[in-house]
Amino acid sequence: MKREYELMLVMNPALSKEDSLGAKDRVKDIIGEEGGEITSEDDWGTRRLAYPIKKAGQPYMEGNYQILRFNMEAHDVSELENQLRLTENVLRHMVVRDPPPNKKTAKTDVKNEENIATDKPSTVSQDDVDTSSGERDDSETQSSKNLTQNTDDKEVNGSAPDSANQETLEPSTEEVNGQSEDAKSKSNDDSDSE
């Protein structure tokens, strides 16, 4: 069974236009020889590399990026990669398998395209929404009400939670202000003596 793959090539940027097309055609021929068929191609042009690539003793700081999408048998991809490794004008290459499209995303995209074509606002049907996590169980709601009622009863009976007892441990604002005024007077005395 043929699968869809994507090949990114980083080619020698010093090649002339004709040589670059010739190298790209050579890669297409290799794909054809291995039983693949090209579905699309894209030229990204010359871009600066993140780090220098040495090929044949020469460092390259730029590369000409080419993208090829093709269908091929899975067992033929390794032979294609071996051939690309030996191709002189290909600095780097990477072959990845294109993942199948997400059915839910594809379904939403089709609906959005239909809405754009008819100038309707985008709407999501009830079938597209997962309501399993949004529903609340009445037993959960009832248990949370019982919990709230129990804590209210404890406060009335005089057995308040620990958070109420913490208020007595905190210093009063007068104590804090008094300490800060003492500290201010000390700092003023120190500054006068200098």
Coordinates of C-alpha atoms in Angstrom, one line a residue:
M1 CA 0.0 0.0 0.0
K2 CA 1.4 3.4 -1.0
R3 CA 1.6 6.0 1.7
E4 CA 2.0 9.8 1.4
Y5 CA 5.4 11.2 2.3
E6 CA 6.9 14.7 2.4
L7 CA 10.6 15.3 1.5
M8 CA 12.4 18.4 2.5
L9 CA 15.6 19.1 0.6
V10 CA 18.3 21.6 1.5
M11 CA 20.3 22.0 -1.6
N12 CA 23.5 23.8 -2.5
P13 CA 22.7 27.6 -2.8
A14 CA 25.6 28.2 -5.2
L15 CA 24.0 26.3 -8.0
S16 CA 22.8 28.3 -11.0
K17 CA 19.1 28.2 -11.9
E18 CA 19.6 25.5 -14.5
D19 CA 21.8 23.4 -12.2
S20 CA 19.3 23.7 -9.4
L21 CA 16.4 22.5 -11.6
G22 CA 18.7 19.7 -12.9
A23 CA 19.4 18.6 -9.3
K24 CA 15.7 18.8 -8.4
D25 CA 14.8 16.7 -11.5
R26 CA 17.4 14.2 -10.5
V27 CA 15.7 13.8 -7.1
K28 CA 12.3 13.4 -8.9
D29 CA 13.9 10.7 -11.1
I30 CA 15.1 8.9 -8.0
I31 CA 11.6 9.0 -6.5
G32 CA 10.2 7.7 -9.8
E33 CA 12.8 4.9 -10.0
E34 CA 11.8 3.7 -6.5
G35 CA 8.1 3.5 -7.6
G36 CA 6.9 6.8 -6.1
E37 CA 4.7 9.4 -7.8
I38 CA 5.0 13.1 -6.9
T39 CA 1.8 14.8 -5.9
S40 CA 3.1 18.3 -5.3
E41 CA 6.2 20.4 -5.1
D42 CA 7.1 23.7 -3.5
D43 CA 10.1 25.9 -3.7
W44 CA 10.9 27.9 -0.5
G45 CA 13.9 29.6 -2.0
T46 CA 17.3 30.3 -0.4
R47 CA 17.3 30.7 3.4
R48 CA 19.9 31.2 6.1
L49 CA 20.8 28.0 8.0
A50 CA 20.7 27.9 11.8
Y51 CA 24.3 26.4 11.8
P52 CA 26.9 25.8 9.0
I53 CA 26.6 22.5 7.1
K54 CA 29.8 21.0 5.8
K55 CA 29.6 19.0 2.7
A56 CA 32.6 18.0 0.7
G57 CA 34.8 20.1 3.0
Q58 CA 33.0 23.3 2.4
P59 CA 30.8 25.1 5.0
Y60 CA 27.5 26.3 3.8
M61 CA 25.6 29.1 5.7
E62 CA 22.6 29.2 3.3
G63 CA 20.6 26.5 1.6
N64 CA 18.0 26.3 -1.1
Y65 CA 14.9 24.6 0.4
Q66 CA 12.6 22.4 -1.8
I67 CA 9.5 20.5 -0.6
L68 CA 8.2 17.4 -2.5
R69 CA 5.1 15.4 -1.6
F70 CA 4.8 12.0 -3.0
N71 CA 3.2 8.5 -2.7
M72 CA 5.5 5.5 -2.2
E73 CA 5.6 2.0 -0.7
A74 CA 7.0 2.1 2.8
H75 CA 9.9 -0.4 2.1
D76 CA 11.2 1.8 -0.8
V77 CA 11.7 4.9 1.4
S78 CA 15.0 3.6 2.9
E79 CA 16.5 3.1 -0.6
L80 CA 15.4 6.7 -1.5
E81 CA 17.2 8.0 1.5
N82 CA 20.3 6.1 0.6
Q83 CA 20.3 7.6 -2.9
L84 CA 19.7 11.1 -1.5
R85 CA 22.7 10.7 0.9
L86 CA 24.9 10.1 -2.1
T87 CA 23.6 13.0 -4.2
E88 CA 26.3 15.7 -4.2
N89 CA 24.1 18.8 -4.4
V90 CA 21.8 17.8 -1.6
L91 CA 23.2 19.2 1.7
R92 CA 20.5 17.7 3.9
H93 CA 17.2 15.9 3.5
M94 CA 14.3 14.6 5.6
V95 CA 11.5 12.3 4.7
V96 CA 8.5 12.2 6.9
R97 CA 5.2 10.4 6.6
D98 CA 2.2 12.7 6.2
P99 CA -0.3 12.0 8.9
P100 CA -3.8 11.2 7.8
P101 CA -6.1 14.2 8.2
N102 CA -8.0 14.5 11.5
K103 CA -11.6 13.5 10.7
K104 CA -13.1 16.0 13.2
T105 CA -10.9 18.8 12.0
A106 CA -11.6 18.0 8.4
K107 CA -15.4 17.9 9.1
T108 CA -15.2 21.4 10.7
D109 CA -13.1 22.8 7.9
V110 CA -15.6 21.6 5.3
K111 CA -18.5 23.3 7.3
N112 CA -16.4 26.5 7.6
E113 CA -15.7 26.5 3.8
E114 CA -19.4 26.0 3.1
N115 CA -20.3 28.9 5.4
I116 CA -17.7 31.2 3.8
A117 CA -19.0 30.4 0.3
T118 CA -22.6 31.3 1.4
D119 CA -21.5 34.2 3.7
K120 CA -23.1 32.5 6.8
P121 CA -21.4 32.8 10.2
S122 CA -19.6 29.7 11.4
T123 CA -21.8 27.5 13.6
V124 CA -21.0 24.3 15.4
S125 CA -23.6 21.6 15.4
Q126 CA -24.5 19.7 18.6
D127 CA -22.9 16.6 17.1
D128 CA -19.5 18.3 17.0
V129 CA -19.6 19.3 20.7
D130 CA -18.5 16.8 23.4
T131 CA -21.0 17.2 26.2
S132 CA -19.8 14.3 28.3
S133 CA -17.4 16.4 30.4
G134 CA -19.7 19.4 30.7
E135 CA -22.7 17.6 32.3
R136 CA -23.0 17.7 36.1
D137 CA -24.1 14.9 38.2
D138 CA -26.9 15.8 40.7
S139 CA -25.3 13.7 43.3
E140 CA -22.1 15.8 43.1
T141 CA -24.1 19.0 43.4
Q142 CA -26.0 17.6 46.4
S143 CA -22.8 16.5 48.2
S144 CA -21.3 19.9 47.8
K145 CA -24.4 21.5 49.3
N146 CA -24.1 19.1 52.3
L147 CA -20.5 20.0 52.8
T148 CA -21.2 23.7 52.9
Q149 CA -24.1 23.2 55.3
N150 CA -21.8 21.1 57.7
T151 CA -19.2 23.8 57.9
D152 CA -21.8 26.4 58.6
D153 CA -23.2 24.3 61.5
K154 CA -19.7 24.0 63.0
E155 CA -19.2 27.7 63.1
V156 CA -22.6 28.2 64.9
N157 CA -21.8 25.5 67.5
G158 CA -18.5 27.2 68.4
S159 CA -16.2 24.7 66.8
A160 CA -15.0 27.1 64.0
P161 CA -12.4 25.9 61.6
D162 CA -8.7 26.6 62.2
S163 CA -8.7 29.7 59.9
A164 CA -10.8 31.6 62.5
N165 CA -8.3 30.8 65.2
Q166 CA -5.5 32.3 63.2
E167 CA -6.9 35.8 63.6
T168 CA -5.8 35.9 67.2
L169 CA -2.2 35.0 66.4
E170 CA -1.7 37.9 64.0
P171 CA -0.4 41.2 65.5
S172 CA -2.7 44.1 65.6
T173 CA -2.2 47.1 63.3
E174 CA -1.2 49.3 66.3
E175 CA 1.6 46.9 67.1
V176 CA 2.8 46.9 63.5
N177 CA 2.5 50.7 63.3
G178 CA 4.2 51.2 66.6
Q179 CA 7.1 49.0 65.6
S180 CA 7.4 50.9 62.3
E181 CA 7.4 54.3 64.1
D182 CA 10.1 53.0 66.5
A183 CA 12.2 51.9 63.5
K184 CA 11.6 55.3 61.9
S185 CA 12.8 57.2 65.0
K186 CA 15.9 55.0 65.2
S187 CA 16.7 55.7 61.6
N188 CA 16.2 59.4 62.1
D189 CA 18.5 59.3 65.2
D190 CA 21.1 57.5 63.1
S191 CA 20.9 60.0 60.3
D192 CA 21.3 62.9 62.7
S193 CA 24.4 61.5 64.2
E194 CA 26.2 61.3 60.9

